[in-house]
């Protein structure tokens, strides 16, 4: 059983790392670049990103890591392994701070932006308010993914 958990933990660490990198680059680069553009161009770019990102590779990294996190949280409660606390902490960090935040905060803002005509006055108003909130919640996803990665690395080490 230890071999299976080691493989699952290692896979979850890779997935959390991929997500951490994605969200990090949005926090420190992409959103800053979009914020420098006129509202209509920033909105159009974000609309394009929101279409392109929904691809099999992203889905595998995002939802695959969520599934692994669920398994590791459950497994953490069923094992006597010294890795159990790290498994549970990493899984909960990823599920709450990455998946839940995405579903509850970032996706609804993306959907609101998607419904806009970038050239409208309403779009410019929504962009300026949404931009700040979107970045703030993205920082949460970044930190949660990095935290989950750290926990999974520690769990792998302890397994």
XYZ file of C-alpha atoms in Angstrom, residues 46-138:
93
model
C -8.982 37.600 -20.996
C -11.933 36.269 -22.985
C -9.500 34.551 -25.335
C -7.483 33.083 -22.451
C -10.670 31.738 -20.863
C -11.490 29.849 -24.063
C -7.987 28.537 -24.746
C -7.332 27.359 -21.191
C -10.208 24.873 -21.324
C -8.118 22.162 -22.946
C -7.371 18.538 -21.996
C -3.938 19.310 -20.514
C -5.285 21.969 -18.183
C -8.267 19.827 -17.236
C -5.981 16.894 -16.421
C -3.689 19.016 -14.262
C -6.544 20.861 -12.535
C -9.200 18.187 -12.012
C -6.722 15.308 -11.886
C -4.961 16.986 -8.976
C -8.341 17.593 -7.343
C -9.156 13.884 -7.630
C -5.753 12.917 -6.248
C -6.284 15.389 -3.407
C -9.611 13.770 -2.520
C -8.000 10.332 -2.525
C -5.106 11.548 -0.373
C -7.387 13.251 2.144
C -9.435 10.056 2.476
C -6.272 7.942 2.548
C -4.768 10.170 5.191
C -7.628 9.312 7.520
C -7.252 5.587 6.807
C -3.507 5.160 7.135
C -1.139 5.128 10.036
C 1.639 6.479 7.833
C 3.717 9.383 9.123
C 2.750 11.070 5.848
C -0.934 11.256 6.748
C -0.980 14.803 8.136
C 0.822 16.142 5.077
C -1.491 14.177 2.765
C -4.581 15.628 4.418
C -3.177 19.167 4.654
C -2.016 19.180 1.023
C -5.299 17.774 -0.227
C -7.408 20.227 1.752
C -5.254 23.171 0.709
C -5.630 22.241 -2.942
C -9.344 21.475 -2.752
C -10.327 24.545 -0.716
C -7.793 27.117 -1.842
C -7.517 26.170 -5.482
C -10.606 24.269 -6.647
C -13.230 25.889 -4.422
C -11.843 29.409 -4.892
C -11.800 28.881 -8.662
C -15.402 27.643 -8.740
C -16.828 30.192 -6.298
C -14.869 33.310 -7.289
C -12.759 33.218 -10.458
C -15.100 31.293 -12.767
C -18.114 33.550 -12.084
C -15.931 36.597 -12.803
C -14.691 34.943 -16.004
C -18.292 34.218 -17.011
C -19.303 37.834 -16.346
C -16.414 39.040 -18.517
C -17.290 36.528 -21.232
C -20.814 37.939 -21.504
C -19.549 41.479 -22.221
C -18.973 43.275 -25.455
C -15.411 44.569 -24.860
C -16.143 47.988 -26.417
C -19.072 48.870 -24.127
C -18.969 51.317 -21.200
C -20.347 48.575 -18.960
C -17.383 46.395 -19.928
C -14.862 49.056 -18.922
C -16.549 49.517 -15.519
C -16.766 45.788 -14.881
C -13.171 45.239 -16.003
C -11.725 47.698 -13.511
C -13.633 46.257 -10.541
C -13.347 42.620 -11.593
C -9.657 42.906 -12.356
C -8.685 43.681 -8.750
C -10.912 40.961 -7.290
C -9.827 38.375 -9.860
C -6.144 38.989 -9.109
C -6.752 38.886 -5.341
C -8.444 35.490 -5.586
C -5.782 34.289 -7.981
